[in-house]
Tab-separated table of N, CA and C in Angstrom:
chain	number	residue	atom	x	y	z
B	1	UNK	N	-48.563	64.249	-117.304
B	1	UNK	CA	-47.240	64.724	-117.036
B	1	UNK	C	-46.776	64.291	-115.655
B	2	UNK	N	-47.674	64.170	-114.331
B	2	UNK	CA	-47.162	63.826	-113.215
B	2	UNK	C	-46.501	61.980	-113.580
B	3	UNK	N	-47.251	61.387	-114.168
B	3	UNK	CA	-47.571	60.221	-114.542
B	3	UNK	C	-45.834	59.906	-115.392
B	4	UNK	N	-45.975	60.963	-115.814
B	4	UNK	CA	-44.034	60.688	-116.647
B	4	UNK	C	-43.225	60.955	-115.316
B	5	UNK	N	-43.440	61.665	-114.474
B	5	UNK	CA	-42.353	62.337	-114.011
B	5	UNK	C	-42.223	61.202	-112.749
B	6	UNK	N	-43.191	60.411	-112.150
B	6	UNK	CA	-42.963	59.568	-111.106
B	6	UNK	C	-42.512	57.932	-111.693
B	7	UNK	N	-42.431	57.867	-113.133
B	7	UNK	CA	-41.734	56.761	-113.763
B	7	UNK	C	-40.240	57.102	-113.026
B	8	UNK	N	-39.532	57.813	-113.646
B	8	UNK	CA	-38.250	58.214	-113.766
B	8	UNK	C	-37.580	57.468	-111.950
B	9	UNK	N	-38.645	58.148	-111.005
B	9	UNK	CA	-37.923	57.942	-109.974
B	9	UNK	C	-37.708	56.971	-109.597
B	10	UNK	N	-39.161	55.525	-109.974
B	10	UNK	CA	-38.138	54.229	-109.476
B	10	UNK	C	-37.153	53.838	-110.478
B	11	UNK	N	-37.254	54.502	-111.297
B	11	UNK	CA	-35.542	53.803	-111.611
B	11	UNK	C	-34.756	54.089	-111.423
B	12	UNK	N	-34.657	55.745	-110.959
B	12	UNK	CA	-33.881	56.233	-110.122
B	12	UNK	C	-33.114	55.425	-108.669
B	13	UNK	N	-34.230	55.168	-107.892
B	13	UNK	CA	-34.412	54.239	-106.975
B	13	UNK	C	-33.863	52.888	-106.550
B	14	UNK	N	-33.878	52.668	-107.810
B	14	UNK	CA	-33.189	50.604	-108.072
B	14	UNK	C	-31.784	51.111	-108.403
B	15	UNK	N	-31.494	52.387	-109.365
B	15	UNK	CA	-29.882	52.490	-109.677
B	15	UNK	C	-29.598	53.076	-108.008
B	16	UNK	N	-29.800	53.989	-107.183
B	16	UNK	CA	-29.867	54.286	-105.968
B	16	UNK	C	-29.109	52.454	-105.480
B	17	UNK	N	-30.140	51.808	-105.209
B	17	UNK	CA	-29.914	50.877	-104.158
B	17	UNK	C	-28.843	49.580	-105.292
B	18	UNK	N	-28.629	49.780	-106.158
B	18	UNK	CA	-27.607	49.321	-106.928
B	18	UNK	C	-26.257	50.068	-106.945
B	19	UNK	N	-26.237	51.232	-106.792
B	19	UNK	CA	-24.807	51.908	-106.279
B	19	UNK	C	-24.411	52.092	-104.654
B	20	UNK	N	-25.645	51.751	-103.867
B	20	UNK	CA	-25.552	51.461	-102.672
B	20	UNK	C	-24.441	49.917	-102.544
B	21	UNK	N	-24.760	49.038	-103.553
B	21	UNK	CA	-24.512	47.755	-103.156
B	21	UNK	C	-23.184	47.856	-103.533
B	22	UNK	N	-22.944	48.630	-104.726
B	22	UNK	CA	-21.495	48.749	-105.174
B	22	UNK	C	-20.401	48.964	-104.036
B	23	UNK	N	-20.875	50.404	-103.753
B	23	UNK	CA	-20.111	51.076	-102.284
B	23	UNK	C	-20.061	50.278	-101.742
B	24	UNK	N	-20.534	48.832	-101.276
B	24	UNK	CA	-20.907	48.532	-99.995
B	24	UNK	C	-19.445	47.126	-100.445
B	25	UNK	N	-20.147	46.410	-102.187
B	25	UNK	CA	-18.978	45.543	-101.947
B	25	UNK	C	-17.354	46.159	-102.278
B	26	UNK	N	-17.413	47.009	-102.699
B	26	UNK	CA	-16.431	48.269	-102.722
B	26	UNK	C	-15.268	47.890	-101.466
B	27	UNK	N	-16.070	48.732	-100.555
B	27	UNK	CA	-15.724	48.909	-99.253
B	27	UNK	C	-15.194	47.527	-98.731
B	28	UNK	N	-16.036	46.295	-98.687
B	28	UNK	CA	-15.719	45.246	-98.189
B	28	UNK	C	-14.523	44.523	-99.189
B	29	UNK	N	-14.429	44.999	-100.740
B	29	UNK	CA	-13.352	44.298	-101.084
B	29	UNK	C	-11.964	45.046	-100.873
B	30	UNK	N	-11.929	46.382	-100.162
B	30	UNK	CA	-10.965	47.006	-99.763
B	30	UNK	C	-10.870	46.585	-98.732
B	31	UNK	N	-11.464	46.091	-97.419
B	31	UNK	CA	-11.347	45.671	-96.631
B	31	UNK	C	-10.421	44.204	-96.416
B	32	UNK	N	-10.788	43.529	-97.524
B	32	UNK	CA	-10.444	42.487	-97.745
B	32	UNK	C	-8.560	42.303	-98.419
B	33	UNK	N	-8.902	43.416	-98.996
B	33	UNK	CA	-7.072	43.696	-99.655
B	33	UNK	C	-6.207	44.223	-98.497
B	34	UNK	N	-7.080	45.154	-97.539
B	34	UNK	CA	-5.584	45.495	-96.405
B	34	UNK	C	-5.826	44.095	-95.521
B	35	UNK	N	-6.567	43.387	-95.229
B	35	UNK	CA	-6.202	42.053	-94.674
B	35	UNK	C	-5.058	41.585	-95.848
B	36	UNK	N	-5.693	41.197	-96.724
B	36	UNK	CA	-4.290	40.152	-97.360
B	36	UNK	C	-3.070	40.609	-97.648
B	37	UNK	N	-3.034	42.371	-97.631
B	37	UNK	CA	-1.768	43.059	-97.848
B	37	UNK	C	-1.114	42.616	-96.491
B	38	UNK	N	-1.735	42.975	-95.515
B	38	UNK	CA	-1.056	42.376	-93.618
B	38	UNK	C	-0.408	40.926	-93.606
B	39	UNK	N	-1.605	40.142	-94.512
B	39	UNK	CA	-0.954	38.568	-94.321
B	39	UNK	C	0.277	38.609	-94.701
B	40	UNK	N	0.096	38.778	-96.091
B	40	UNK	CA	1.475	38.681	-97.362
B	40	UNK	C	2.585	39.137	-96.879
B	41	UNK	N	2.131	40.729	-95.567
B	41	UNK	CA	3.446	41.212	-95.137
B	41	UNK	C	4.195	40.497	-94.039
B	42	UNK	N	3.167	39.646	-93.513
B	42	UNK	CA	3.416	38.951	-91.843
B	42	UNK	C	3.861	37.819	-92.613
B	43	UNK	N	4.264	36.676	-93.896
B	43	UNK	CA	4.252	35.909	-94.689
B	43	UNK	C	5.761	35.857	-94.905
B	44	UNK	N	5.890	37.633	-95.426
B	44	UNK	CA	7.504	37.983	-95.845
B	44	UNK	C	8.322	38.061	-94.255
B	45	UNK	N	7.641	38.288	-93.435
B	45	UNK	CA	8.509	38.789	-92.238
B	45	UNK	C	9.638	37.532	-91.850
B	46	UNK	N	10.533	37.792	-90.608
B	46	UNK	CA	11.527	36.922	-90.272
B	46	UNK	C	11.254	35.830	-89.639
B	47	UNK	N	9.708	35.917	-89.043
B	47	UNK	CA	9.195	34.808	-88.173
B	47	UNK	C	8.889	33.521	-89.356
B	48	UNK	N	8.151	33.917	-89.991
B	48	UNK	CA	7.748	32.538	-90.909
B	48	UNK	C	8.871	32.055	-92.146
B	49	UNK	N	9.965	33.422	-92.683
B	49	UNK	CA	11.009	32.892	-93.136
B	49	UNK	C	12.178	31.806	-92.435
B	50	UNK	N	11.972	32.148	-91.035
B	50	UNK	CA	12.875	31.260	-90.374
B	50	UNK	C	12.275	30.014	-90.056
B	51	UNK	N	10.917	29.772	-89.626
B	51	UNK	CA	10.197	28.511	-90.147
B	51	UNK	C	10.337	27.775	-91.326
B	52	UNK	N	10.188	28.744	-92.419
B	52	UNK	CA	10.170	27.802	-93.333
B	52	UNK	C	11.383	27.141	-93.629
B	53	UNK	N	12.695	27.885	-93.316
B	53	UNK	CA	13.640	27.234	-93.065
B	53	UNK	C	14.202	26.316	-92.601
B	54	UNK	N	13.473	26.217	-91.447
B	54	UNK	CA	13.473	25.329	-90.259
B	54	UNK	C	13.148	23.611	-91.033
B	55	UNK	N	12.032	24.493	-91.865
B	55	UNK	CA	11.044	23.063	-92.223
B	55	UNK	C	11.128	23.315	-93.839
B	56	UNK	N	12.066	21.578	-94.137
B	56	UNK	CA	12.133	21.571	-95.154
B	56	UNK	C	10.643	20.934	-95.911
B	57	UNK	N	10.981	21.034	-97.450
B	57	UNK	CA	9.847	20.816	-98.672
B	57	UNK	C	10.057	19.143	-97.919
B	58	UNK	N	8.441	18.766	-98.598
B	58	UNK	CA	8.370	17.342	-97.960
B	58	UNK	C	9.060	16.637	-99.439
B	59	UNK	N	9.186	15.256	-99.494
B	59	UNK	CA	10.170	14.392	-99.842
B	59	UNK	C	9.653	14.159	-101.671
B	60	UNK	N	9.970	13.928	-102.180
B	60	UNK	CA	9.954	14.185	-103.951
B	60	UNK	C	8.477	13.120	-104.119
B	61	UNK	N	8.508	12.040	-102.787
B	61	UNK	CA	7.422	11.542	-103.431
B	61	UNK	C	6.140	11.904	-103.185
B	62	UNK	N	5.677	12.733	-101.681
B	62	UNK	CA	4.739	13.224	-101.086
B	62	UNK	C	5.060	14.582	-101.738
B	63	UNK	N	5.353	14.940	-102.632
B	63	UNK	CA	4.677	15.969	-103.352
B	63	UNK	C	4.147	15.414	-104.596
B	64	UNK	N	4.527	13.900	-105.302
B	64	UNK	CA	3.487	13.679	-106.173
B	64	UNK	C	2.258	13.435	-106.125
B	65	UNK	N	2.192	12.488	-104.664
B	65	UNK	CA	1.042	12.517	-104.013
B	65	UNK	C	-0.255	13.348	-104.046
B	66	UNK	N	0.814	14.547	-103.667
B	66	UNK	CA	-0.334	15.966	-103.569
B	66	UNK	C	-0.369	16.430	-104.736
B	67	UNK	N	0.274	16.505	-106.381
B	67	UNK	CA	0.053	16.378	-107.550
B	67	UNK	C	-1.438	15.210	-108.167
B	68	UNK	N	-1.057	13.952	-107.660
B	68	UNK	CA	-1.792	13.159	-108.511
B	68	UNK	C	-2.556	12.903	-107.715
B	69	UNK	N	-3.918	12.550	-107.330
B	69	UNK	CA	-4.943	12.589	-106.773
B	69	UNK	C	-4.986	11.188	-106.471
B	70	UNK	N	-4.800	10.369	-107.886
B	70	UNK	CA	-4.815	9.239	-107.850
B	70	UNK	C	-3.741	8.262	-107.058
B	71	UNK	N	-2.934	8.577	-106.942
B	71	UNK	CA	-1.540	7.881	-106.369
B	71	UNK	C	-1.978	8.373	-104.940
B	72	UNK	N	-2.285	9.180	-104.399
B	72	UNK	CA	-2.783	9.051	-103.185
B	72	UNK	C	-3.911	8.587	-102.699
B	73	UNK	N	-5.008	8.129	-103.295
B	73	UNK	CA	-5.787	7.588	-103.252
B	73	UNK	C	-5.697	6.000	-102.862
B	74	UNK	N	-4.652	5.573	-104.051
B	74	UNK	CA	-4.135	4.645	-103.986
B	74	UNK	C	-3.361	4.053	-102.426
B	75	UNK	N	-2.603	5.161	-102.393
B	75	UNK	CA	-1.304	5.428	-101.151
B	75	UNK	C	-2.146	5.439	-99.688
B	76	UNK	N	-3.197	5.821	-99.707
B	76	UNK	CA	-4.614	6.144	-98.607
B	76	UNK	C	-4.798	4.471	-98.488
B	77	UNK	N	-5.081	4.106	-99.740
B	77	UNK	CA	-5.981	2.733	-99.548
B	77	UNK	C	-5.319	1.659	-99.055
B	78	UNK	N	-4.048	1.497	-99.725
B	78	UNK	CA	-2.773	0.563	-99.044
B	78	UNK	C	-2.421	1.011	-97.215
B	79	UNK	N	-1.704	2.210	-96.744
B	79	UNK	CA	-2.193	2.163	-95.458
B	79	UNK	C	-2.769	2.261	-94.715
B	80	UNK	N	-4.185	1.969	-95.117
B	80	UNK	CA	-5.403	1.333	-94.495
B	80	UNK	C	-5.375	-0.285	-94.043
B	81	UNK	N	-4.973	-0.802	-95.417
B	81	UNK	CA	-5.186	-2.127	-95.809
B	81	UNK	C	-4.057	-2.511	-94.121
B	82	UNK	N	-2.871	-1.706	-93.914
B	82	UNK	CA	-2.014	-2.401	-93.308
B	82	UNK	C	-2.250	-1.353	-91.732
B	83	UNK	N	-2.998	-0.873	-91.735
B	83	UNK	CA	-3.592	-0.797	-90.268
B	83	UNK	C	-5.044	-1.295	-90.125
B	84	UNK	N	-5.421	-2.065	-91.035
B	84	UNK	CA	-6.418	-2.954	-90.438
B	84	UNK	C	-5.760	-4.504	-90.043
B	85	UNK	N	-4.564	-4.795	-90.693
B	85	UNK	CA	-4.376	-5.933	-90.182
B	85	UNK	C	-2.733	-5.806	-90.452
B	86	UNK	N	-2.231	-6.011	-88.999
B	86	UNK	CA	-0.751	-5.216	-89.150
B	86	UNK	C	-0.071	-6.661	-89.247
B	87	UNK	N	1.059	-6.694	-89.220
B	87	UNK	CA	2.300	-7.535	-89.907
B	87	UNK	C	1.843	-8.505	-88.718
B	88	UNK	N	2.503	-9.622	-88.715
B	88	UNK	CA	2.702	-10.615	-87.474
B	88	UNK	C	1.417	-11.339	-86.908
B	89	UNK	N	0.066	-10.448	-86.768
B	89	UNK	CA	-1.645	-10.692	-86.607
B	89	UNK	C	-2.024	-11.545	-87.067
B	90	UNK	N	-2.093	-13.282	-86.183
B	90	UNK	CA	-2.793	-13.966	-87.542
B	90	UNK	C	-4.030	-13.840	-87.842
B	91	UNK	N	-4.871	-13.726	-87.203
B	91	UNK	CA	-6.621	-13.235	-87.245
B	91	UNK	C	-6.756	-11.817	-86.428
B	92	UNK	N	-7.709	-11.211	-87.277
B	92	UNK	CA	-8.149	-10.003	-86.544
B	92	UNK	C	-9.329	-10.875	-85.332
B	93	UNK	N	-9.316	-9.890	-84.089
B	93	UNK	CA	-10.065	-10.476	-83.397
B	93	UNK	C	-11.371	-10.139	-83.755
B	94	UNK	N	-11.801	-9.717	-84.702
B	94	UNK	CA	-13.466	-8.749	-85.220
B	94	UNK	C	-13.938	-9.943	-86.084
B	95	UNK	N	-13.246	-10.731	-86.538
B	95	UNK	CA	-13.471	-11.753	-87.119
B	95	UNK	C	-13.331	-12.959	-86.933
B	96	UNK	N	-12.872	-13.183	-85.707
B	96	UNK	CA	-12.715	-14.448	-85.009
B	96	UNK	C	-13.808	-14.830	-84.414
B	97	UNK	N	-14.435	-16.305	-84.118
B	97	UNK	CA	-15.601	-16.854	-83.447
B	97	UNK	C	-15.201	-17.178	-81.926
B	98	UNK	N	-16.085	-17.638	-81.426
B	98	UNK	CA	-15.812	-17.752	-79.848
B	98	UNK	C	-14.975	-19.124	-79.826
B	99	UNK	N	-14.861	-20.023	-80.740
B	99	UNK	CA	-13.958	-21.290	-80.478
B	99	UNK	C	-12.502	-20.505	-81.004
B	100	UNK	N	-12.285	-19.621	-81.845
B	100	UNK	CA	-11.211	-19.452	-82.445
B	100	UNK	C	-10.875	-18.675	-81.506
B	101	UNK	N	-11.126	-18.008	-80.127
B	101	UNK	CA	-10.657	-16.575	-79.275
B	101	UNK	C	-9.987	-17.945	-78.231
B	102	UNK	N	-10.749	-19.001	-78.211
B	102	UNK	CA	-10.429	-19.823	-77.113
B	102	UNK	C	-9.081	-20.372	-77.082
B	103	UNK	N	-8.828	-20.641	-78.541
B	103	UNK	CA	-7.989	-21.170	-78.935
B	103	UNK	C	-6.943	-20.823	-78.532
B	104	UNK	N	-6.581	-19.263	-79.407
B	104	UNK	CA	-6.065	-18.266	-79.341
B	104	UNK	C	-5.527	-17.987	-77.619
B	105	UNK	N	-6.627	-18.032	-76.871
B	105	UNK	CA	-5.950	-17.428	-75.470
B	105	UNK	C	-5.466	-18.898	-74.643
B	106	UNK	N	-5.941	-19.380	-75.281
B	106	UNK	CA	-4.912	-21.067	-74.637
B	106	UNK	C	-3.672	-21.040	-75.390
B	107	UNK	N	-3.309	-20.390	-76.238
B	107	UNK	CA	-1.809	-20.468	-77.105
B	107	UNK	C	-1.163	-19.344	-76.129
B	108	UNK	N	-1.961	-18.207	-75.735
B	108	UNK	CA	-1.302	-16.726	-75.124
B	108	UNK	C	-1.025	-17.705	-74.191
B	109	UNK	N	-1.904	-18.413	-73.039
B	109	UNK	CA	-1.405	-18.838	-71.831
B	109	UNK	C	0.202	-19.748	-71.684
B	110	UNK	N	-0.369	-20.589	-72.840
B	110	UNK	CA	0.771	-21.540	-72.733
B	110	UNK	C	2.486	-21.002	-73.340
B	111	UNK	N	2.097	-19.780	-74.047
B	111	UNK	CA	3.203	-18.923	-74.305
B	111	UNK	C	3.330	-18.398	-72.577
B	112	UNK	N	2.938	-17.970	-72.121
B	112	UNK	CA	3.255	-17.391	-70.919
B	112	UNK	C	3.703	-18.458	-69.505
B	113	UNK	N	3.419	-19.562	-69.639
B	113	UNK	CA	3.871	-20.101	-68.884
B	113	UNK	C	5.079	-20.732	-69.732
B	114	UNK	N	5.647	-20.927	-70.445
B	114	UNK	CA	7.124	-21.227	-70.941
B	114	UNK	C	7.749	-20.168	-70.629
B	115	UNK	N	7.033	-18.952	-70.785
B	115	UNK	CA	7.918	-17.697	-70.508
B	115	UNK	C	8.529	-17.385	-69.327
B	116	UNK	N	7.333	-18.065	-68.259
B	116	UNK	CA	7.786	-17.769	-67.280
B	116	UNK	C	8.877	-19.014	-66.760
B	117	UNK	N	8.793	-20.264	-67.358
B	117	UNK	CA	9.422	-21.317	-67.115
B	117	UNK	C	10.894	-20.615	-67.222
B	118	UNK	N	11.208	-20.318	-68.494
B	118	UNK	CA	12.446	-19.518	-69.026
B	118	UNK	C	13.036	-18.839	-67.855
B	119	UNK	N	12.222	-17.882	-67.397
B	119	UNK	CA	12.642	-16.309	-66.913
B	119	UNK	C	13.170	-17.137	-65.501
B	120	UNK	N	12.059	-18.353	-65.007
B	120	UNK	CA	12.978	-18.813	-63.982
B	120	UNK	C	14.390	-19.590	-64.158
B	121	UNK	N	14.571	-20.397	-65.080
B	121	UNK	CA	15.978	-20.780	-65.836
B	121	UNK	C	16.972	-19.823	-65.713
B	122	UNK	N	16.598	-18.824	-66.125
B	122	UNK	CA	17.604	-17.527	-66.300
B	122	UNK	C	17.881	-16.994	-64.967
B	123	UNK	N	17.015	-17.309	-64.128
B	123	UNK	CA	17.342	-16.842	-62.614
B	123	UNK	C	18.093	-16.679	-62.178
B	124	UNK	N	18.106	-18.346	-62.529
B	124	UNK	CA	19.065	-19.414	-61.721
B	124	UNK	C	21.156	-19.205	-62.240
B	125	UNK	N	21.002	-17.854	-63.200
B	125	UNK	CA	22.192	-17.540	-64.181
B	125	UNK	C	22.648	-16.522	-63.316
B	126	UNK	N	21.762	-15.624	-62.629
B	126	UNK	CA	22.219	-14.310	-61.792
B	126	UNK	C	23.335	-14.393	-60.983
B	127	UNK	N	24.020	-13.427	-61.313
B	127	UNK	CA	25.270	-13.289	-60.036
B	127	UNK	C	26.303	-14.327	-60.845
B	128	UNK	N	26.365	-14.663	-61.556
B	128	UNK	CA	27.650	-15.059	-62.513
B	128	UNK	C	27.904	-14.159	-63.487
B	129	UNK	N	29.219	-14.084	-63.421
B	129	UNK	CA	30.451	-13.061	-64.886
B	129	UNK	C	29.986	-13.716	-65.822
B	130	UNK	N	30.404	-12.498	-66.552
B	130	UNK	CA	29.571	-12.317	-68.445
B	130	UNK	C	30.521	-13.906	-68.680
B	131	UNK	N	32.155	-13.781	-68.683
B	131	UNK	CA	32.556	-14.525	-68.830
B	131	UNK	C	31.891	-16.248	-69.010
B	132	UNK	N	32.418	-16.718	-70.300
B	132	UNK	CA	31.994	-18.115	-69.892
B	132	UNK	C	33.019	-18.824	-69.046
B	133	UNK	N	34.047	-18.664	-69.589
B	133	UNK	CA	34.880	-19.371	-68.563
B	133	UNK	C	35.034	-19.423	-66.751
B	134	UNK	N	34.907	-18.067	-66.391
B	134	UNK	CA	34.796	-17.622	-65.329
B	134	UNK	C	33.473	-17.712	-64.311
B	135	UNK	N	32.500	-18.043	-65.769
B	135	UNK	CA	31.261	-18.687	-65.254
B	135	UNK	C	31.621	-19.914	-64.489
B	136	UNK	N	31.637	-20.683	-65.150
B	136	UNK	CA	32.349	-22.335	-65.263
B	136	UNK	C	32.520	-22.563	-64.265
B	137	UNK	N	34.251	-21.565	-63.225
B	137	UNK	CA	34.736	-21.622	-62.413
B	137	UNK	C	33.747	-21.458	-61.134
B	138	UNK	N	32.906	-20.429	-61.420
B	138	UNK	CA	32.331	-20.234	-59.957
B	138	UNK	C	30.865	-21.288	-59.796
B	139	UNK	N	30.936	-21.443	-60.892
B	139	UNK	CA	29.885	-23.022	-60.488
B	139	UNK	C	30.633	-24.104	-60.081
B	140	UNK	N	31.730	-24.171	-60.490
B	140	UNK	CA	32.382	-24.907	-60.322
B	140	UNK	C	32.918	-25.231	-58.710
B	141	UNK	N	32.925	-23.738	-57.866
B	141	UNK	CA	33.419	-23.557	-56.900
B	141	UNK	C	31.814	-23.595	-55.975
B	142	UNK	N	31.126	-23.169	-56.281
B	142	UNK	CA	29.556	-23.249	-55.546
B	142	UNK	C	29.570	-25.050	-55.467
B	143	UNK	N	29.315	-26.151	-56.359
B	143	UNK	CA	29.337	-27.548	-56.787
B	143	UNK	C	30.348	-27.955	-55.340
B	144	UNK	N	31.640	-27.359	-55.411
B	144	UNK	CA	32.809	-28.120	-54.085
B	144	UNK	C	32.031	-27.625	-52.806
B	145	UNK	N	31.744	-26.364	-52.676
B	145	UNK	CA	31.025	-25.495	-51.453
B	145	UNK	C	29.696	-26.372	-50.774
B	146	UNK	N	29.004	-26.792	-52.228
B	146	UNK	CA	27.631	-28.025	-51.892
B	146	UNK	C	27.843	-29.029	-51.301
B	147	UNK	N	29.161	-29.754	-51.855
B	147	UNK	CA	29.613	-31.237	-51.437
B	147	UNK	C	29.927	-31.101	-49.987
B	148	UNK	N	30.630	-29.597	-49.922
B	148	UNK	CA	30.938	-29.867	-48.606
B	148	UNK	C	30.007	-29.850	-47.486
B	149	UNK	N	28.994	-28.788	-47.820
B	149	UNK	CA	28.142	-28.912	-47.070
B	149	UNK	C	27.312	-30.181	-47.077
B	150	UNK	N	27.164	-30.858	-48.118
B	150	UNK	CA	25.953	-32.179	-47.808
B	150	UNK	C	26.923	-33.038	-46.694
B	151	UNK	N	28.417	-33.085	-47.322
B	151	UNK	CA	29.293	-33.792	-45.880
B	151	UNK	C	29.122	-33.822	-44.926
B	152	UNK	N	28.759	-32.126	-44.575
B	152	UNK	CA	28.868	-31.982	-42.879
B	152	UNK	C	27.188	-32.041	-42.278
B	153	UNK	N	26.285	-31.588	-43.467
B	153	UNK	CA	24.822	-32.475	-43.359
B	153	UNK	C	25.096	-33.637	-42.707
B	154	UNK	N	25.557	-34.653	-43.381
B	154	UNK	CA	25.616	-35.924	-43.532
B	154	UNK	C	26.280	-36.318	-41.970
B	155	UNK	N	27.095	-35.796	-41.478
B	155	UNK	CA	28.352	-36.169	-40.558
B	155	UNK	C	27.616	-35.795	-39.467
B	156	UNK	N	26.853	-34.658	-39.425
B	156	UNK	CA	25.787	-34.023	-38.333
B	156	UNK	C	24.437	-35.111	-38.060
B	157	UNK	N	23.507	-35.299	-39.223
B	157	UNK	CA	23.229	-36.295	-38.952
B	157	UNK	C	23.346	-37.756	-38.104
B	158	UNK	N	24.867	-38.054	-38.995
B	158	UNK	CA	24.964	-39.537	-38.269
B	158	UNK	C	25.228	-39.386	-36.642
B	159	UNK	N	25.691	-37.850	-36.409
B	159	UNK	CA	25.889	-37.786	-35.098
B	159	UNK	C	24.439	-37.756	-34.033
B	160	UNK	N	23.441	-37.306	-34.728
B	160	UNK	CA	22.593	-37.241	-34.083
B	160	UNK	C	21.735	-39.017	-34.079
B	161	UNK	N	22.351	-39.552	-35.025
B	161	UNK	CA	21.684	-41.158	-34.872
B	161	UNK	C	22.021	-41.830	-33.814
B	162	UNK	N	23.978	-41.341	-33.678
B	162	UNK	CA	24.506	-42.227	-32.983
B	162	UNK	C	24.070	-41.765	-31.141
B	163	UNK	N	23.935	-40.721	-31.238
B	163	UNK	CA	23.499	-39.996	-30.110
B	163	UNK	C	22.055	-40.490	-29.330
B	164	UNK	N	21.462	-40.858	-30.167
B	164	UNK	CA	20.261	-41.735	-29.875
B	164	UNK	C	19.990	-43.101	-29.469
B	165	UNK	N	21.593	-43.927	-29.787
B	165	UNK	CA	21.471	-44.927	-29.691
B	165	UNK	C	22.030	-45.397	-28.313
């Protein structure tokens, strides 16, 4: 009879620590509902309604995107393809050899010295009106201003020849 009566209690025991566990996820899934009741309410409030306002739905096609798995996959793989090797790039430099970099920076140089050839050309444009015509004129008037001066160069000179003689 003792032998019956100390069966009973571990099973007593296991339902014990099985309604323990209940209470326990009980408790924690109530816990868990006044959190998401708070979110849902902080969700409805005026702060994130006026955000979402703010910020419209993204564009008819980036939501198929995020529908089809595949089309973005796709959409992933293409701008990859064009940030590994962008428009205009004729060789990536990861794949270029040491004769082809040489090449390459003898084309940069010789681009840069035309450039700079240019930029001095254009210099030589400063301080003249947008005008073309009015351009014209004041080169035109600098050109008489030159002559005159090589004249009086010239006239100064011979004075200093004759002065010698």
């Amino acid at each position: 009879m003792t032998t019956s009566l100390a069966k009973p209690k571990p099973i007593n025991g296991e339902a014990d620590q099985q309604l323990q566990r209940v209470e326990t996820l009980h408790q924690q899934l109530k816990a868990e509902h006044a959190r998401a009741q708070e979110l849902l309410a902080r969700l409805k409030g005026e702060e994130y309604q006026a955000a979402a306002a703010r910020n419209p739905p993204p564009p008819p096609k980036a939501q198929d995107w995020v529908r089809d798995p595949k089309a973005l996959d796709k959409k992933v793989a293409e701008f990859r393809k064009k940030l590994e090797k962008p428009a205009g790039v004729k060789n990536n430099a990861l794949d270029m050899g040491l004769p082809e970099l040489k090449a390459e920076e003898r084309e940069i140089r010789d681009l840069e010295a035309r450039v700079s050839g240019l930029e001095g050309r254009v210099r030589g444009f400063e301080g003249l009106p947008p005008d073309k015509e009015l351009a014209l004129l004041e080169v035109e008037k600098m050109r008489k201003e030159l002559e005159a001066l090589a004249r009086r160069r010239d006239a100064m000179f011979e004075g200093l020849v004759e002065g010698e003689k």
